[in-house]
Amino acid sequence: ILRGQQSVLTRDKICLNAVNNSPLGILLGKYFVATALPEQAKRDAVEIWDEIKSAFTNNLKNLDWLDTATREEAVKKADAMISKIGYPDSWPDFSGLNLGKDTNYAQNWLEVSRYGVQTEVSGYDKPVNPNRWFVAPQIVTAYNSMSPNEIVVPAGIIQTPYYYLSNPIAMRYGGIGTVYGHELTHGFDNQGRNYDASGKLHDWWSPTAATNFDEKAQCFIDQYSKYEVQPGLFLNGSFTIGENIADNGGLYEAWLAYKSRIHSDGHKTSVVPELTNNQLFFVAFAQIWCFKMTPEYERYWVMTNSHSTPRYRVEGSVSNFPEFATLFNCSSTAKLN
């Protein structure tokens, strides 16, 4: 009724979801990444992240609305941000988990629950493990944890269409690169900016910088609130402000990193007929947000999701990007200019 779903999930998908969202998810992920994200691909994915972060910090000096003290704190926070890319460097020990192939589902599930609780309780009197993963590597997601100031990008999303090692550089930066930039920017959006480099709730912004930030954020609120998803159904720019800031910032940071990469690697000839490599960067960005949904689900999305709908994640971001209009020869009155 709410989403327009026409059928229930099949048994295999129900079981897979159950495993992915349990302590067994990490164990399953160990086998997934062995083929889905080989070591060479992980190294490349980490290198892209490093370049995105460098592009972000280097660009801070160009923001004339930031005072020196606030800019220095922003650099500290970006430098301190922990990155968990692909999968853990070391895997949990599952020797204390006793499952049986001849044991019924309910009994095995009780054992998984016992193991999960025991694992949590055993860590209560120990220091926090900063390297622990709380999401299975095969899950298609990415997020910024404001405390303790980290981003997590599992192997599940470092796949086509977001990433493929053999793809041109433009596609890798326009794809997974914009995801990295999005999550990095969350650390400085309307919520993330309230946390400092150590992940503590601390106001490190000068009053002037904070006022300037709010004024610029209001521009995004006004812009996205004008997008009509369905007749009479508009995006809520205030509700989606954090994600819209991250989308726009992520695209810009990925673009800067991409331009830096091709400059250091030398000029590359076009790899796709009728598209320049620079145009391909934006095509890759648009492609990762290709999405099909029922009208019911679209209404549900607008009412409940802090992200703008996929179409306007793309259109909203590129319409704020002068380079896009130049590359695609958009007129001054074009929709995406």
Tab-separated table of C-alpha atoms in Angstrom:
chain	number	residue	atom	x	y	z
A	1	ILE	CA	0.000	0.000	0.000
A	2	LEU	CA	2.725	2.462	0.986
A	3	ARG	CA	5.333	1.509	-1.624
A	4	GLY	CA	3.378	-0.143	-4.417
A	5	GLN	CA	5.207	-3.447	-3.981
A	6	GLN	CA	3.431	-6.149	-5.960
A	7	SER	CA	4.854	-9.287	-4.316
A	8	VAL	CA	6.614	-10.447	-1.171
A	9	LEU	CA	10.319	-11.224	-1.112
A	10	THR	CA	11.286	-14.738	-2.122
A	11	ARG	CA	12.582	-17.114	0.545
A	12	ASP	CA	16.197	-16.891	-0.634
A	13	LYS	CA	16.185	-13.090	-0.366
A	14	ILE	CA	14.582	-13.224	3.073
A	15	CYS	CA	17.285	-15.615	4.261
A	16	LEU	CA	20.075	-13.589	2.667
A	17	ASN	CA	18.823	-10.401	4.350
A	18	ALA	CA	18.702	-12.210	7.679
A	19	VAL	CA	22.321	-13.333	7.342
A	20	ASN	CA	23.568	-9.960	6.097
A	21	ASN	CA	22.045	-8.156	9.069
A	22	SER	CA	23.362	-10.592	11.673
A	23	PRO	CA	26.853	-11.273	13.074
A	24	LEU	CA	27.195	-13.789	10.239
A	25	GLY	CA	27.192	-10.942	7.730
A	26	ILE	CA	30.881	-10.217	8.266
A	27	LEU	CA	31.711	-13.905	7.821
A	28	LEU	CA	29.784	-14.066	4.556
A	29	GLY	CA	31.514	-10.877	3.452
A	30	LYS	CA	34.915	-12.514	3.775
A	31	TYR	CA	34.000	-14.872	0.950
A	32	PHE	CA	32.307	-12.130	-1.067
A	33	VAL	CA	35.308	-9.797	-1.226
A	34	ALA	CA	37.658	-12.589	-2.293
A	35	THR	CA	36.154	-12.366	-5.778
A	36	ALA	CA	34.226	-9.076	-5.771
A	37	LEU	CA	37.051	-6.773	-4.638
A	38	PRO	CA	40.510	-8.227	-5.258
A	39	GLU	CA	43.524	-6.579	-3.663
A	40	GLN	CA	44.433	-4.499	-6.727
A	41	ALA	CA	40.924	-3.041	-6.877
A	42	LYS	CA	40.973	-2.232	-3.162
A	43	ARG	CA	44.307	-0.442	-3.495
A	44	ASP	CA	42.913	1.634	-6.343
A	45	ALA	CA	39.718	2.376	-4.391
A	46	VAL	CA	41.769	3.540	-1.392
A	47	GLU	CA	43.952	5.695	-3.645
A	48	ILE	CA	40.849	7.428	-5.025
A	49	TRP	CA	39.677	8.126	-1.458
A	50	ASP	CA	43.048	9.639	-0.551
A	51	GLU	CA	42.870	11.930	-3.575
A	52	ILE	CA	39.296	12.979	-2.782
A	53	LYS	CA	40.338	13.934	0.745
A	54	SER	CA	43.330	15.877	-0.568
A	55	ALA	CA	41.079	17.734	-3.003
A	56	PHE	CA	38.761	18.671	-0.149
A	57	THR	CA	41.479	20.036	2.128
A	58	ASN	CA	43.262	21.846	-0.706
A	59	ASN	CA	40.023	23.544	-1.714
A	60	LEU	CA	39.373	24.909	1.783
A	61	LYS	CA	41.809	27.741	1.148
A	62	ASN	CA	39.571	28.891	-1.716
A	63	LEU	CA	36.563	29.388	0.557
A	64	ASP	CA	36.738	33.073	1.357
A	65	TRP	CA	33.735	32.843	3.694
A	66	LEU	CA	35.760	30.756	6.155
A	67	ASP	CA	38.037	32.546	8.602
A	68	THR	CA	41.540	31.222	9.237
A	69	ALA	CA	40.819	29.576	12.608
A	70	THR	CA	37.739	27.727	11.358
A	71	ARG	CA	39.557	26.648	8.197
A	72	GLU	CA	42.426	25.215	10.256
A	73	GLU	CA	39.984	23.215	12.373
A	74	ALA	CA	38.300	21.912	9.220
A	75	VAL	CA	41.655	20.706	7.903
A	76	LYS	CA	42.344	18.963	11.218
A	77	LYS	CA	39.007	17.197	11.062
A	78	ALA	CA	39.477	16.043	7.480
A	79	ASP	CA	43.009	14.811	8.212
A	80	ALA	CA	41.780	12.900	11.276
A	81	MET	CA	38.854	11.251	9.490
A	82	ILE	CA	39.110	7.460	9.640
A	83	SER	CA	38.368	5.625	6.397
A	84	LYS	CA	37.097	2.062	6.214
A	85	ILE	CA	37.194	1.104	2.556
A	86	GLY	CA	36.109	-2.261	1.150
A	87	TYR	CA	36.530	-4.648	4.066
A	88	PRO	CA	38.328	-5.020	7.410
A	89	ASP	CA	42.100	-5.406	7.504
A	90	SER	CA	41.565	-8.296	9.920
A	91	TRP	CA	38.548	-10.556	10.325
A	92	PRO	CA	36.684	-11.397	13.550
A	93	ASP	CA	37.226	-14.768	15.198
A	94	PHE	CA	34.139	-16.952	14.800
A	95	SER	CA	35.562	-19.957	16.640
A	96	GLY	CA	33.047	-19.426	19.461
A	97	LEU	CA	30.099	-19.811	17.083
A	98	ASN	CA	28.681	-23.332	16.931
A	99	LEU	CA	26.352	-23.934	13.986
A	100	GLY	CA	25.254	-27.300	12.648
A	101	LYS	CA	24.224	-28.194	9.113
A	102	ASP	CA	21.816	-30.747	10.567
A	103	THR	CA	20.444	-28.293	13.129
A	104	ASN	CA	17.162	-26.583	12.344
A	105	TYR	CA	16.951	-22.886	11.450
A	106	ALA	CA	15.524	-21.756	14.784
A	107	GLN	CA	18.263	-23.427	16.826
A	108	ASN	CA	21.008	-22.050	14.584
A	109	TRP	CA	19.484	-18.598	14.806
A	110	LEU	CA	19.400	-18.755	18.595
A	111	GLU	CA	23.086	-19.663	18.506
A	112	VAL	CA	23.842	-16.676	16.264
A	113	SER	CA	21.941	-14.410	18.671
A	114	ARG	CA	23.830	-15.845	21.652
A	115	TYR	CA	27.146	-15.286	19.884
A	116	GLY	CA	26.197	-11.700	19.021
A	117	VAL	CA	25.206	-10.835	22.572
A	118	GLN	CA	28.302	-12.506	24.014
A	119	THR	CA	30.519	-10.564	21.613
A	120	GLU	CA	28.966	-7.261	22.671
A	121	VAL	CA	29.076	-8.009	26.399
A	122	SER	CA	32.702	-9.153	26.256
A	123	GLY	CA	33.762	-5.728	25.033
A	124	TYR	CA	32.145	-3.655	27.771
A	125	ASP	CA	35.258	-3.384	29.943
A	126	LYS	CA	37.723	-3.021	27.065
A	127	PRO	CA	38.884	0.019	25.057
A	128	VAL	CA	36.866	0.810	21.938
A	129	ASN	CA	38.257	-0.939	18.863
A	130	PRO	CA	38.496	1.787	16.179
A	131	ASN	CA	39.001	-0.835	13.471
A	132	ARG	CA	35.770	-2.726	14.144
A	133	TRP	CA	33.242	-2.872	11.318
A	134	PHE	CA	29.536	-2.623	12.115
A	135	VAL	CA	28.333	-3.392	8.596
A	136	ALA	CA	28.969	-6.424	6.404
A	137	PRO	CA	31.319	-5.776	3.452
A	138	GLN	CA	28.785	-7.039	0.884
A	139	ILE	CA	26.111	-4.484	1.820
A	140	VAL	CA	25.505	-1.761	-0.778
A	141	THR	CA	25.784	1.328	1.391
A	142	ALA	CA	28.153	4.073	2.485
A	143	TYR	CA	27.946	6.324	5.512
A	144	ASN	CA	29.662	8.896	7.667
A	145	SER	CA	29.751	8.231	11.394
A	146	MET	CA	30.122	11.685	12.931
A	147	SER	CA	31.329	10.177	16.167
A	148	PRO	CA	34.036	8.822	15.892
A	149	ASN	CA	34.658	10.858	12.696
A	150	GLU	CA	34.869	8.089	10.141
A	151	ILE	CA	33.510	7.078	6.753
A	152	VAL	CA	32.618	3.502	5.858
A	153	VAL	CA	32.391	2.401	2.222
A	154	PRO	CA	31.942	-1.383	2.002
A	155	ALA	CA	32.913	-3.538	-0.966
A	156	GLY	CA	29.233	-3.954	-1.806
A	157	ILE	CA	29.084	-0.440	-3.249
A	158	ILE	CA	32.559	-0.542	-4.801
A	159	GLN	CA	31.008	-2.422	-7.708
A	160	THR	CA	29.415	-1.574	-11.047
A	161	PRO	CA	28.013	0.998	-11.746
A	162	TYR	CA	29.832	2.865	-8.976
A	163	TYR	CA	33.200	1.294	-9.634
A	164	TYR	CA	34.998	-1.167	-11.863
A	165	LEU	CA	38.777	-1.353	-11.956
A	166	SER	CA	38.903	-1.521	-15.757
A	167	ASN	CA	36.634	1.504	-16.183
A	168	PRO	CA	38.192	4.768	-17.395
A	169	ILE	CA	39.409	7.134	-14.707
A	170	ALA	CA	36.561	9.527	-15.472
A	171	MET	CA	33.982	6.861	-14.641
A	172	ARG	CA	35.704	5.786	-11.442
A	173	TYR	CA	35.859	9.338	-10.135
A	174	GLY	CA	32.379	10.230	-11.369
A	175	GLY	CA	31.089	7.063	-9.713
A	176	ILE	CA	32.670	5.915	-6.469
A	177	GLY	CA	34.632	9.164	-6.243
A	178	THR	CA	31.442	11.188	-5.809
A	179	VAL	CA	30.284	8.696	-3.161
A	180	TYR	CA	33.520	9.249	-1.228
A	181	GLY	CA	33.122	12.996	-1.559
A	182	HIS	CA	29.506	12.768	-0.436
A	183	GLU	CA	30.421	10.937	2.755
A	184	LEU	CA	33.388	13.198	3.444
A	185	THR	CA	31.187	16.274	3.059
A	186	HIS	CA	28.706	14.855	5.583
A	187	GLY	CA	31.349	15.545	8.201
A	188	PHE	CA	30.879	19.249	7.461
A	189	ASP	CA	27.164	19.494	6.656
A	190	ASN	CA	24.459	21.010	8.861
A	191	GLN	CA	24.826	18.154	11.366
A	192	GLY	CA	28.373	16.936	10.866
A	193	ARG	CA	29.873	20.385	11.363
A	194	ASN	CA	28.808	20.207	15.019
A	195	TYR	CA	31.406	17.469	15.674
A	196	ASP	CA	35.140	18.081	15.895
A	197	ALA	CA	38.154	16.093	14.683
A	198	SER	CA	37.890	13.588	17.538
A	199	GLY	CA	34.167	13.033	16.937
A	200	LYS	CA	33.089	15.019	19.989
A	201	LEU	CA	30.087	17.325	19.946
A	202	HIS	CA	31.879	20.665	19.960
A	203	ASP	CA	31.201	23.996	18.282
A	204	TRP	CA	34.477	24.786	16.521
A	205	TRP	CA	33.028	27.331	14.091
A	206	SER	CA	33.445	31.049	14.554
A	207	PRO	CA	30.147	32.970	14.751
A	208	THR	CA	30.854	34.619	11.393
A	209	ALA	CA	31.652	31.322	9.645
A	210	ALA	CA	28.545	29.709	11.154
A	211	THR	CA	26.365	32.557	9.887
A	212	ASN	CA	27.919	32.317	6.423
A	213	PHE	CA	27.309	28.572	6.400
A	214	ASP	CA	23.632	29.006	7.297
A	215	GLU	CA	23.160	31.581	4.538
A	216	LYS	CA	24.658	29.271	1.933
A	217	ALA	CA	22.650	26.302	3.235
A	218	GLN	CA	19.477	28.327	2.816
A	219	CYS	CA	20.247	28.616	-0.899
A	220	PHE	CA	20.127	24.819	-1.149
A	221	ILE	CA	16.908	24.700	0.861
A	222	ASP	CA	15.278	27.191	-1.487
A	223	GLN	CA	16.585	25.424	-4.605
A	224	TYR	CA	15.472	21.903	-3.740
A	225	SER	CA	12.112	22.976	-2.327
A	226	LYS	CA	11.154	24.100	-5.843
A	227	TYR	CA	11.542	20.614	-7.350
A	228	GLU	CA	8.130	19.089	-8.101
A	229	VAL	CA	8.451	15.311	-8.030
A	230	GLN	CA	4.801	14.644	-8.870
A	231	PRO	CA	1.965	17.112	-9.466
A	232	GLY	CA	1.644	19.001	-6.189
A	233	LEU	CA	4.385	16.926	-4.485
A	234	PHE	CA	7.561	18.905	-3.823
A	235	LEU	CA	10.828	17.990	-2.187
A	236	ASN	CA	11.317	19.334	1.314
A	237	GLY	CA	14.526	21.324	1.076
A	238	SER	CA	14.851	21.630	4.845
A	239	PHE	CA	14.438	17.901	5.399
A	240	THR	CA	16.963	16.982	2.687
A	241	ILE	CA	19.494	19.761	3.327
A	242	GLY	CA	22.264	17.555	4.741
A	243	GLU	CA	22.144	15.124	1.833
A	244	ASN	CA	21.924	17.905	-0.736
A	245	ILE	CA	25.013	19.580	0.709
A	246	ALA	CA	26.807	16.225	0.567
A	247	ASP	CA	25.716	15.568	-3.027
A	248	ASN	CA	26.933	18.941	-4.249
A	249	GLY	CA	30.138	18.864	-2.246
A	250	GLY	CA	30.886	15.291	-3.222
A	251	LEU	CA	30.522	16.021	-6.925
A	252	TYR	CA	32.818	19.027	-6.710
A	253	GLU	CA	35.500	17.232	-4.686
A	254	ALA	CA	35.471	14.254	-7.052
A	255	TRP	CA	35.809	16.618	-10.014
A	256	LEU	CA	38.807	18.375	-8.451
A	257	ALA	CA	40.461	15.039	-7.655
A	258	TYR	CA	39.761	13.736	-11.165
A	259	LYS	CA	41.279	16.828	-12.789
A	260	SER	CA	44.329	16.512	-10.556
A	261	ARG	CA	44.685	12.830	-11.455
A	262	ILE	CA	44.531	13.321	-15.216
A	263	HIS	CA	46.929	16.237	-14.945
A	264	SER	CA	49.510	14.073	-13.181
A	265	ASP	CA	48.913	11.099	-15.486
A	266	GLY	CA	49.032	13.170	-18.650
A	267	HIS	CA	46.304	13.832	-21.216
A	268	LYS	CA	44.197	10.824	-22.149
A	269	THR	CA	42.392	10.416	-25.448
A	270	SER	CA	38.617	10.024	-25.412
A	271	VAL	CA	37.542	6.483	-24.529
A	272	VAL	CA	33.844	6.758	-25.466
A	273	PRO	CA	32.748	7.869	-28.951
A	274	GLU	CA	31.021	11.265	-29.066
A	275	LEU	CA	31.894	12.025	-25.439
A	276	THR	CA	34.954	13.720	-24.031
A	277	ASN	CA	36.428	12.168	-20.915
A	278	ASN	CA	35.292	15.204	-18.936
A	279	GLN	CA	31.732	14.676	-20.129
A	280	LEU	CA	32.047	10.993	-19.242
A	281	PHE	CA	32.733	11.991	-15.628
A	282	PHE	CA	29.254	13.544	-15.380
A	283	VAL	CA	27.603	10.699	-17.268
A	284	ALA	CA	29.061	8.280	-14.725
A	285	PHE	CA	27.716	10.438	-11.896
A	286	ALA	CA	24.228	10.426	-13.407
A	287	GLN	CA	24.374	6.701	-14.086
A	288	ILE	CA	24.907	5.727	-10.442
A	289	TRP	CA	21.564	7.304	-9.580
A	290	CYS	CA	19.519	5.530	-12.247
A	291	PHE	CA	16.502	4.325	-10.321
A	292	LYS	CA	13.099	2.861	-11.074
A	293	MET	CA	10.275	3.141	-8.548
A	294	THR	CA	6.500	2.998	-8.381
A	295	PRO	CA	4.552	6.256	-7.946
A	296	GLU	CA	3.572	5.047	-4.475
A	297	TYR	CA	7.180	4.445	-3.500
A	298	GLU	CA	8.183	7.819	-4.898
A	299	ARG	CA	5.615	9.546	-2.673
A	300	TYR	CA	6.787	7.441	0.263
A	301	TRP	CA	10.380	8.471	-0.505
A	302	VAL	CA	9.598	12.183	-0.509
A	303	MET	CA	7.786	11.923	2.815
A	304	THR	CA	10.320	9.730	4.649
A	305	ASN	CA	13.765	9.850	3.013
A	306	SER	CA	16.330	12.497	3.924
A	307	HIS	CA	17.803	12.163	0.421
A	308	SER	CA	16.295	13.941	-2.548
A	309	THR	CA	14.831	11.593	-5.140
A	310	PRO	CA	17.516	10.227	-7.504
A	311	ARG	CA	16.548	12.438	-10.438
A	312	TYR	CA	17.029	15.606	-8.427
A	313	ARG	CA	20.172	14.351	-6.742
A	314	VAL	CA	21.623	14.546	-10.242
A	315	GLU	CA	19.819	17.563	-11.671
A	316	GLY	CA	20.216	19.621	-8.502
A	317	SER	CA	23.963	18.993	-8.317
A	318	VAL	CA	24.929	19.501	-11.968
A	319	SER	CA	22.784	22.640	-12.275
A	320	ASN	CA	25.032	24.201	-9.614
A	321	PHE	CA	28.161	23.220	-11.532
A	322	PRO	CA	29.354	25.761	-14.169
A	323	GLU	CA	31.777	23.245	-15.685
A	324	PHE	CA	28.865	20.944	-16.543
A	325	ALA	CA	27.055	23.664	-18.468
A	326	THR	CA	30.252	24.553	-20.321
A	327	LEU	CA	31.104	20.962	-21.253
A	328	PHE	CA	27.630	20.212	-22.581
A	329	ASN	CA	27.114	23.650	-24.172
A	330	CYS	CA	24.016	24.398	-22.081
A	331	SER	CA	22.346	27.706	-22.886
A	332	SER	CA	21.816	30.257	-20.136
A	333	THR	CA	18.131	29.274	-20.017
A	334	ALA	CA	18.698	25.510	-20.033
A	335	LYS	CA	17.063	23.498	-17.246
A	336	LEU	CA	20.365	22.168	-15.964
A	337	ASN	CA	22.196	25.483	-16.053
